[in-house]
Amino acid sequence: MPTPMVTVDGFGVPVEVTGPDKGSVVVLLGAAHQAPAAYEGICQRLHTASLKTVVIGADPRLTAKSVISILDEVEVRWALLVGDRHGGEIAWDLAATRLDRFIGLVVIDRGHPRVADLTGAVRDEHCPPVELNTTALVSTSAARAVAKASQRFVYGEYRIVDLLGRRNAADSTAQLAAEIVMRTSTW
């Protein structure tokens, strides 16, 4: 079955809304070249924890504003925000500027926009600090260094967690789901 599309700013974005109708919502911004279906294992675990999931597929045209438009379209007003790699870049921006929409932040292998990334580039030297409890999951020592440098731009509880095992292995799926569930319960 094809992934449903939500049209925003003149282009279609794959968006999957699944899980229980009631309860907390987790918005997952996917990594580049990852279809929403790539997060099915994580979503199934989150559904078991009574969490509804909204997976927004990666698109280079996505902005923080367009993500808010998508959330308005699917009627999500309040959620935990999760960003995987490229999706993490948008997630940091949203967490820093939209306190009215998010209860916490989980990012995977991405640092705050004011911190130099793995290539040495600073994405946004004017990005405000994040005032939400945040978990940074890292898969390499270089990503850990970026996450550690990002801590000064988080004005909430901040955790850095090393991902165990390979990124697409069942172990990291279980670990990521557990970290998301933990973050939903600590806001």
C-alpha atoms as a printed R data frame, in Angstrom:
    type eleno elety resid chain resno      x      y      z
1   ATOM     1    CA   MET     A     1  0.000  0.000  0.000
2   ATOM     2    CA   PRO     A     2  1.501  3.393 -0.958
3   ATOM     3    CA   THR     A     3  2.257  5.913  1.771
4   ATOM     4    CA   PRO     A     4 -0.348  8.703  1.999
5   ATOM     5    CA   MET     A     5  0.861 12.113  0.852
6   ATOM     6    CA   VAL     A     6  0.155 15.474  2.431
7   ATOM     7    CA   THR     A     7  0.553 18.462  0.132
8   ATOM     8    CA   VAL     A     8  2.311 21.416  1.704
9   ATOM     9    CA   ASP     A     9  3.887 24.440  0.021
10  ATOM    10    CA   GLY     A    10  3.021 22.951 -3.386
11  ATOM    11    CA   PHE     A    11  4.720 19.564 -2.989
12  ATOM    12    CA   GLY     A    12  3.667 16.188 -1.632
13  ATOM    13    CA   VAL     A    13  5.281 14.730  1.487
14  ATOM    14    CA   PRO     A    14  4.823 11.112  2.585
15  ATOM    15    CA   VAL     A    15  3.156 11.060  6.008
16  ATOM    16    CA   GLU     A    16  2.035  7.991  7.965
17  ATOM    17    CA   VAL     A    17 -0.228  8.460 10.991
18  ATOM    18    CA   THR     A    18 -0.651  5.204 12.920
19  ATOM    19    CA   GLY     A    19 -1.256  3.859 16.387
20  ATOM    20    CA   PRO     A    20 -3.886  4.445 19.054
21  ATOM    21    CA   ASP     A    21 -6.312  7.338 18.622
22  ATOM    22    CA   LYS     A    22 -5.891  8.487 22.230
23  ATOM    23    CA   GLY     A    23 -2.693  9.208 24.106
24  ATOM    24    CA   SER     A    24  0.543 11.028 23.467
25  ATOM    25    CA   VAL     A    25  1.836 11.620 19.943
26  ATOM    26    CA   VAL     A    26  5.370 11.112 18.619
27  ATOM    27    CA   VAL     A    27  6.334 12.999 15.448
28  ATOM    28    CA   LEU     A    28  9.276 11.386 13.671
29  ATOM    29    CA   LEU     A    29 11.127 13.344 10.980
30  ATOM    30    CA   GLY     A    30 12.899 10.773  8.838
31  ATOM    31    CA   ALA     A    31 16.450 10.604  7.565
32  ATOM    32    CA   ALA     A    32 17.201 11.364  3.920
33  ATOM    33    CA   HIS     A    33 16.492  8.419  1.610
34  ATOM    34    CA   GLN     A    34 14.331  6.718  4.258
35  ATOM    35    CA   ALA     A    35 10.681  6.115  3.487
36  ATOM    36    CA   PRO     A    36  8.259  6.243  6.417
37  ATOM    37    CA   ALA     A    37  8.038  2.433  6.209
38  ATOM    38    CA   ALA     A    38 11.675  2.248  7.385
39  ATOM    39    CA   TYR     A    39 10.451  3.299 10.844
40  ATOM    40    CA   GLU     A    40  7.736  0.630 11.093
41  ATOM    41    CA   GLY     A    41  9.591 -1.430 13.715
42  ATOM    42    CA   ILE     A    42 10.051  1.600 15.960
43  ATOM    43    CA   CYS     A    43  6.433  2.659 15.464
44  ATOM    44    CA   GLN     A    44  5.120 -0.803 16.360
45  ATOM    45    CA   ARG     A    45  7.021 -0.647 19.655
46  ATOM    46    CA   LEU     A    46  5.694  2.861 20.321
47  ATOM    47    CA   HIS     A    47  2.127  1.735 19.599
48  ATOM    48    CA   THR     A    48  2.586 -1.029 22.201
49  ATOM    49    CA   ALA     A    49  3.400  1.784 24.660
50  ATOM    50    CA   SER     A    50  0.093  3.486 23.685
51  ATOM    51    CA   LEU     A    51  1.790  6.192 21.620
52  ATOM    52    CA   LYS     A    52  0.397  7.456 18.330
53  ATOM    53    CA   THR     A    53  3.032  8.043 15.637
54  ATOM    54    CA   VAL     A    54  3.294 10.542 12.799
55  ATOM    55    CA   VAL     A    55  6.197  9.727 10.484
56  ATOM    56    CA   ILE     A    56  7.070 12.497  8.028
57  ATOM    57    CA   GLY     A    57  9.280 11.333  5.182
58  ATOM    58    CA   ALA     A    58 12.401 13.264  4.316
59  ATOM    59    CA   ASP     A    59 12.258 15.840  1.553
60  ATOM    60    CA   PRO     A    60 14.939 18.485  0.913
61  ATOM    61    CA   ARG     A    61 12.180 21.094  0.520
62  ATOM    62    CA   LEU     A    62 10.838 20.531  4.044
63  ATOM    63    CA   THR     A    63 11.201 23.426  6.461
64  ATOM    64    CA   ALA     A    64 10.150 23.935 10.062
65  ATOM    65    CA   LYS     A    65  7.166 25.925  8.781
66  ATOM    66    CA   SER     A    66  6.076 23.165  6.394
67  ATOM    67    CA   VAL     A    67  6.314 20.555  9.179
68  ATOM    68    CA   ILE     A    68  3.974 22.682 11.322
69  ATOM    69    CA   SER     A    69  1.590 22.868  8.332
70  ATOM    70    CA   ILE     A    70  1.666 19.063  8.050
71  ATOM    71    CA   LEU     A    71  0.951 18.695 11.766
72  ATOM    72    CA   ASP     A    72 -1.964 21.120 11.443
73  ATOM    73    CA   GLU     A    73 -3.267 19.094  8.490
74  ATOM    74    CA   VAL     A    74 -3.198 15.829 10.458
75  ATOM    75    CA   GLU     A    75 -4.551 17.617 13.563
76  ATOM    76    CA   VAL     A    76 -1.555 17.148 15.872
77  ATOM    77    CA   ARG     A    77 -1.227 20.064 18.288
78  ATOM    78    CA   TRP     A    78  1.206 18.680 20.886
79  ATOM    79    CA   ALA     A    79  3.857 15.962 20.493
80  ATOM    80    CA   LEU     A    80  7.279 14.614 21.283
81  ATOM    81    CA   LEU     A    81  9.596 15.449 18.395
82  ATOM    82    CA   VAL     A    82 12.080 12.899 17.017
83  ATOM    83    CA   GLY     A    83 14.548 13.730 14.240
84  ATOM    84    CA   ASP     A    84 16.732 11.172 12.479
85  ATOM    85    CA   ARG     A    85 19.874 12.620 10.882
86  ATOM    86    CA   HIS     A    86 18.612 15.152  8.289
87  ATOM    87    CA   GLY     A    87 15.245 15.125 10.046
88  ATOM    88    CA   GLY     A    88 17.182 16.029 13.185
89  ATOM    89    CA   GLU     A    89 18.238 19.318 11.633
90  ATOM    90    CA   ILE     A    90 14.613 20.388 11.231
91  ATOM    91    CA   ALA     A    91 13.745 18.935 14.649
92  ATOM    92    CA   TRP     A    92 16.324 21.146 16.398
93  ATOM    93    CA   ASP     A    93 14.913 24.219 14.606
94  ATOM    94    CA   LEU     A    94 11.354 23.313 15.595
95  ATOM    95    CA   ALA     A    95 12.265 22.569 19.210
96  ATOM    96    CA   ALA     A    96 14.080 25.911 19.472
97  ATOM    97    CA   THR     A    97 11.285 28.005 18.003
98  ATOM    98    CA   ARG     A    98  7.983 26.219 18.704
99  ATOM    99    CA   LEU     A    99  7.720 25.548 22.444
100 ATOM   100    CA   ASP     A   100  3.958 25.727 21.994
101 ATOM   101    CA   ARG     A   101  3.912 22.473 19.976
102 ATOM   102    CA   PHE     A   102  6.428 20.049 21.476
103 ATOM   103    CA   ILE     A   103  6.956 18.330 24.842
104 ATOM   104    CA   GLY     A   104 10.508 17.142 24.246
105 ATOM   105    CA   LEU     A   105 13.144 16.334 21.642
106 ATOM   106    CA   VAL     A   106 15.003 13.174 20.603
107 ATOM   107    CA   VAL     A   107 17.642 13.567 17.880
108 ATOM   108    CA   ILE     A   108 19.789 10.967 16.186
109 ATOM   109    CA   ASP     A   109 23.283 11.881 14.968
110 ATOM   110    CA   ARG     A   110 22.625 15.634 14.702
111 ATOM   111    CA   GLY     A   111 23.625 18.557 16.873
112 ATOM   112    CA   HIS     A   112 22.137 21.965 17.609
113 ATOM   113    CA   PRO     A   113 22.292 24.297 14.551
114 ATOM   114    CA   ARG     A   114 24.804 26.614 16.315
115 ATOM   115    CA   VAL     A   115 27.316 23.781 16.738
116 ATOM   116    CA   ALA     A   116 29.665 22.803 13.912
117 ATOM   117    CA   ASP     A   117 28.521 19.520 12.372
118 ATOM   118    CA   LEU     A   118 30.750 16.633 11.294
119 ATOM   119    CA   THR     A   119 31.905 18.639  8.247
120 ATOM   120    CA   GLY     A   120 32.652 21.736 10.343
121 ATOM   121    CA   ALA     A   121 29.636 23.685  9.067
122 ATOM   122    CA   VAL     A   122 27.432 25.748 11.386
123 ATOM   123    CA   ARG     A   123 23.865 25.579 10.016
124 ATOM   124    CA   ASP     A   124 22.392 28.572 11.886
125 ATOM   125    CA   GLU     A   125 24.492 30.752 14.181
126 ATOM   126    CA   HIS     A   126 21.348 32.583 15.356
127 ATOM   127    CA   CYS     A   127 19.210 29.556 16.283
128 ATOM   128    CA   PRO     A   128 17.837 30.008 19.815
129 ATOM   129    CA   PRO     A   129 18.606 27.471 22.538
130 ATOM   130    CA   VAL     A   130 16.160 24.599 23.018
131 ATOM   131    CA   GLU     A   131 14.122 24.861 26.217
132 ATOM   132    CA   LEU     A   132 12.880 21.262 26.129
133 ATOM   133    CA   ASN     A   133 14.175 18.080 27.709
134 ATOM   134    CA   THR     A   134 16.357 16.526 25.017
135 ATOM   135    CA   THR     A   135 17.965 13.176 24.256
136 ATOM   136    CA   ALA     A   136 20.757 12.940 21.676
137 ATOM   137    CA   LEU     A   137 21.410  9.429 20.378
138 ATOM   138    CA   VAL     A   138 24.787  8.982 18.717
139 ATOM   139    CA   SER     A   139 26.267  6.198 16.608
140 ATOM   140    CA   THR     A   140 29.893  7.396 16.349
141 ATOM   141    CA   SER     A   141 32.454  9.152 18.508
142 ATOM   142    CA   ALA     A   142 32.378 12.144 16.137
143 ATOM   143    CA   ALA     A   143 28.583 12.413 16.510
144 ATOM   144    CA   ARG     A   144 29.077 12.153 20.288
145 ATOM   145    CA   ALA     A   145 31.451 15.151 20.203
146 ATOM   146    CA   VAL     A   146 28.858 17.211 18.297
147 ATOM   147    CA   ALA     A   147 26.152 16.145 20.766
148 ATOM   148    CA   LYS     A   148 28.367 17.081 23.713
149 ATOM   149    CA   ALA     A   149 29.007 20.542 22.222
150 ATOM   150    CA   SER     A   150 25.243 20.957 21.725
151 ATOM   151    CA   GLN     A   151 24.549 20.638 25.449
152 ATOM   152    CA   ARG     A   152 25.241 24.337 26.053
153 ATOM   153    CA   PHE     A   153 22.262 25.163 23.804
154 ATOM   154    CA   VAL     A   154 19.748 23.019 25.722
155 ATOM   155    CA   TYR     A   155 18.042 24.611 28.731
156 ATOM   156    CA   GLY     A   156 16.387 21.434 29.918
157 ATOM   157    CA   GLU     A   157 17.454 17.974 30.977
158 ATOM   158    CA   TYR     A   158 19.952 16.691 28.391
159 ATOM   159    CA   ARG     A   159 21.070 13.120 27.820
160 ATOM   160    CA   ILE     A   160 23.592 11.731 25.363
161 ATOM   161    CA   VAL     A   161 23.071  8.031 24.632
162 ATOM   162    CA   ASP     A   162 25.335  5.781 22.568
163 ATOM   163    CA   LEU     A   163 23.403  3.637 20.111
164 ATOM   164    CA   LEU     A   164 24.312  0.015 20.611
165 ATOM   165    CA   GLY     A   165 24.847 -2.158 17.569
166 ATOM   166    CA   ARG     A   166 24.236 -1.320 13.918
167 ATOM   167    CA   ARG     A   167 21.791  1.481 13.060
168 ATOM   168    CA   ASN     A   168 19.234 -0.757 11.318
169 ATOM   169    CA   ALA     A   169 19.560 -3.736 13.648
170 ATOM   170    CA   ALA     A   170 16.731 -4.826 15.924
171 ATOM   171    CA   ASP     A   171 18.829 -3.800 18.948
172 ATOM   172    CA   SER     A   172 19.014 -0.155 17.919
173 ATOM   173    CA   THR     A   173 15.292 -0.194 17.023
174 ATOM   174    CA   ALA     A   174 14.460 -1.402 20.526
175 ATOM   175    CA   GLN     A   175 16.864  1.087 22.101
176 ATOM   176    CA   LEU     A   176 15.515  4.035 20.096
177 ATOM   177    CA   ALA     A   177 11.917  3.108 20.943
178 ATOM   178    CA   ALA     A   178 12.831  2.822 24.636
179 ATOM   179    CA   GLU     A   179 14.501  6.259 24.617
180 ATOM   180    CA   ILE     A   180 11.431  7.790 22.938
181 ATOM   181    CA   VAL     A   181  9.077  6.207 25.473
182 ATOM   182    CA   MET     A   182 11.297  7.424 28.310
183 ATOM   183    CA   ARG     A   183 11.322 10.979 26.924
184 ATOM   184    CA   THR     A   184  7.508 11.020 26.626
185 ATOM   185    CA   SER     A   185  7.254 10.175 30.305
186 ATOM   186    CA   THR     A   186  9.715 12.841 31.542
187 ATOM   187    CA   TRP     A   187  8.076 16.032 30.388
